[in-house]
C-alpha positions as protocol buffer text, in pm:
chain_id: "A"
residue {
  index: 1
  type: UNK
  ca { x: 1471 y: -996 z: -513 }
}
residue {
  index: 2
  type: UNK
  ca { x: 1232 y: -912 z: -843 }
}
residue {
  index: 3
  type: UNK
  ca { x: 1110 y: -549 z: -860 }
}
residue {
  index: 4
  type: UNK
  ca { x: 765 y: -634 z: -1022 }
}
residue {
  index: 5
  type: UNK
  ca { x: 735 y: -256 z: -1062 }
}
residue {
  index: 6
  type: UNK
  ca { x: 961 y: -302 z: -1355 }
}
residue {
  index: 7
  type: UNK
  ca { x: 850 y: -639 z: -1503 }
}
residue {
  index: 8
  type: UNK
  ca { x: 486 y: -507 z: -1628 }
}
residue {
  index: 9
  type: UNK
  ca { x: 152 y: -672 z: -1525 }
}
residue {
  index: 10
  type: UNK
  ca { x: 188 y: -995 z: -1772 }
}
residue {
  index: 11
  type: UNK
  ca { x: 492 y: -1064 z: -1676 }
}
residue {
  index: 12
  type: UNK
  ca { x: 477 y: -1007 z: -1269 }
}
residue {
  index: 13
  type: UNK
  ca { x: 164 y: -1265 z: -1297 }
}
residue {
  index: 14
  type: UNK
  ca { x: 386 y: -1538 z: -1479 }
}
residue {
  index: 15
  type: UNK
  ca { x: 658 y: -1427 z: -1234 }
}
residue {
  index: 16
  type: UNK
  ca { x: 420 y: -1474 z: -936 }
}
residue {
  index: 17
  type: UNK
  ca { x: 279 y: -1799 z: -1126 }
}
residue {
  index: 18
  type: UNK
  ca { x: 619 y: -1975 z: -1139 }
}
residue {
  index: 19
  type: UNK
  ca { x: 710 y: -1839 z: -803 }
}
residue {
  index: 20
  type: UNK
  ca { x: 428 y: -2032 z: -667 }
}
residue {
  index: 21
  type: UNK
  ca { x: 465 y: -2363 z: -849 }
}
residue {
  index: 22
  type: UNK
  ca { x: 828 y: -2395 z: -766 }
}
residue {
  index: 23
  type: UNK
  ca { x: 724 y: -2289 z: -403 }
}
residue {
  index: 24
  type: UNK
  ca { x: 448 y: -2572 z: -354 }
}
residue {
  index: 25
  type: UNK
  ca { x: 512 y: -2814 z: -600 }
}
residue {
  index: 26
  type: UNK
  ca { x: 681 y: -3025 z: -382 }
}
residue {
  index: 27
  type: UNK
  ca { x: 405 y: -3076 z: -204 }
}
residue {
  index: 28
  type: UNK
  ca { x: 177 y: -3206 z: -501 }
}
residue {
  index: 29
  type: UNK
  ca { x: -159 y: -3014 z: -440 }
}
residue {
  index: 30
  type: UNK
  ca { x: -158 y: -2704 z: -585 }
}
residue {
  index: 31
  type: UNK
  ca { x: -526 y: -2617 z: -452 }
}
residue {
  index: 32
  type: UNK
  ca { x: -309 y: -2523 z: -121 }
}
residue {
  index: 33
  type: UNK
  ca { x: -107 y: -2307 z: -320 }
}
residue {
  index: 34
  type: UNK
  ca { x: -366 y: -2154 z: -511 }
}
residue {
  index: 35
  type: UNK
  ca { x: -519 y: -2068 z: -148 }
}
residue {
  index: 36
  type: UNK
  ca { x: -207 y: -1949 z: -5 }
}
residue {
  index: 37
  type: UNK
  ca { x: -144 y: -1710 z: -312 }
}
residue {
  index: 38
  type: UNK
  ca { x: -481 y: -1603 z: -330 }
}
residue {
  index: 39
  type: UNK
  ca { x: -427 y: -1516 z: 72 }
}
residue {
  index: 40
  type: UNK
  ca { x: -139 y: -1347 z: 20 }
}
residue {
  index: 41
  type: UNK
  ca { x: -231 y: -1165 z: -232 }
}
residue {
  index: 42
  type: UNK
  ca { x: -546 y: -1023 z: -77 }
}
residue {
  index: 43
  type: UNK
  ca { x: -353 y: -943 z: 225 }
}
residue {
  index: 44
  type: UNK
  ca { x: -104 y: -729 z: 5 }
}
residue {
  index: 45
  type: UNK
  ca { x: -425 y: -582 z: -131 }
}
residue {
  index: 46
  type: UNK
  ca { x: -530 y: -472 z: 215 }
}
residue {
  index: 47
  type: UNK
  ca { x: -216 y: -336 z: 333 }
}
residue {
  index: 48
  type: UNK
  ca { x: -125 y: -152 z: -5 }
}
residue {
  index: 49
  type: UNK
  ca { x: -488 y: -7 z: 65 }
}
residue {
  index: 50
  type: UNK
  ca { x: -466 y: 48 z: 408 }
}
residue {
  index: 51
  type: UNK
  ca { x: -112 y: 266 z: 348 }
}
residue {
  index: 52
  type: UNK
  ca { x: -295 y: 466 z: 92 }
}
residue {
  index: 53
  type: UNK
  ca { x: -573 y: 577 z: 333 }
}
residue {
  index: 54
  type: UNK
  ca { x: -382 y: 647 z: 621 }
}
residue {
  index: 55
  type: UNK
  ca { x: -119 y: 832 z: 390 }
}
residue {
  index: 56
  type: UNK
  ca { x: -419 y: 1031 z: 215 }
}
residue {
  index: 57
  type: UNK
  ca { x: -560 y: 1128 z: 573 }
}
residue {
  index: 58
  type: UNK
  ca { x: -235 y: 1256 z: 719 }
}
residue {
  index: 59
  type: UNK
  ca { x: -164 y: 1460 z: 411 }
}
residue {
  index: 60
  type: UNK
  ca { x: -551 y: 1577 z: 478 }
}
residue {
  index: 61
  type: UNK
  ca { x: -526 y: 1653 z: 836 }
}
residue {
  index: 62
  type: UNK
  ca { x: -153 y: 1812 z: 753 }
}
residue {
  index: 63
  type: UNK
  ca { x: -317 y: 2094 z: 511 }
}
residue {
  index: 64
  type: UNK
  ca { x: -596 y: 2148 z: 753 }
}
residue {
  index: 65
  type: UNK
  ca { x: -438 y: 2204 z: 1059 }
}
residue {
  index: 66
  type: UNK
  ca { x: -252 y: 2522 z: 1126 }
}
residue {
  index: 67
  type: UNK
  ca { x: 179 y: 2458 z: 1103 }
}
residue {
  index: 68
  type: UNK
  ca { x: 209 y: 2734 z: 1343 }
}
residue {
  index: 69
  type: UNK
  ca { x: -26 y: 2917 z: 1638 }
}
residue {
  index: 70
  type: UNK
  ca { x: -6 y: 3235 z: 1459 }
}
residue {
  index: 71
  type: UNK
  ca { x: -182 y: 3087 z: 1127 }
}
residue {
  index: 72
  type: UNK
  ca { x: -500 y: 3003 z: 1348 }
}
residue {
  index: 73
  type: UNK
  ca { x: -784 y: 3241 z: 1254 }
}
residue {
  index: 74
  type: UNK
  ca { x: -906 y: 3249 z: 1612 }
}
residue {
  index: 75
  type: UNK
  ca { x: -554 y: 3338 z: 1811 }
}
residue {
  index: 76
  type: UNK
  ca { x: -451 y: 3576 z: 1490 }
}
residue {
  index: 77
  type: UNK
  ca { x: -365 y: 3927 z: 1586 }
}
residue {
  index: 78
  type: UNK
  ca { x: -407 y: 4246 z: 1323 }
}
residue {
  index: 79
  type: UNK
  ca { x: -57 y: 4291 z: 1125 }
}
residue {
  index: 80
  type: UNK
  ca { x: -180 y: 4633 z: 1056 }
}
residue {
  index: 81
  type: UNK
  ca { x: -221 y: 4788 z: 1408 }
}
């Protein structure tokens, strides 16, 4: 398997370009495989996206809510008495 992280954006899109004409050339219309990349490639989109939120609002909802019940302001006793 290719780690495009490494290969740089020119070369994952000739990487992704032969990747898909060796894939569908067999079957002699590459309007299919044009589709089917362009699919596949939104869906990555989508779930590379989709990760990002739902990582961004854990991290979010981690720093906002209290990691113990003696960090709540309401339930928090004086330290001084």
């Amino acid at each position: 398997m290719t780690n495009l992280d490494e290969l740089g954006f020119r070369q994952a899109q000739s990487f992704a370009l032969e990747q898909m004409l060796t894939v569908y050339s067999t079957s002699g219309d590459l309007r299919w495989a044009l589709i089917a990349l362009m699919a596949r490639s939104v869906s990555a989109a989508w779930s590379f996206g989709r990760a990002r939120v739902v990582k961004r609002i854990s991290e979010a909802v981690r720093r906002l809510a209290p990691a113990s019940p003696l960090q709540s302001p309401i339930g928090r006793e004086c330290h001084y008495c």
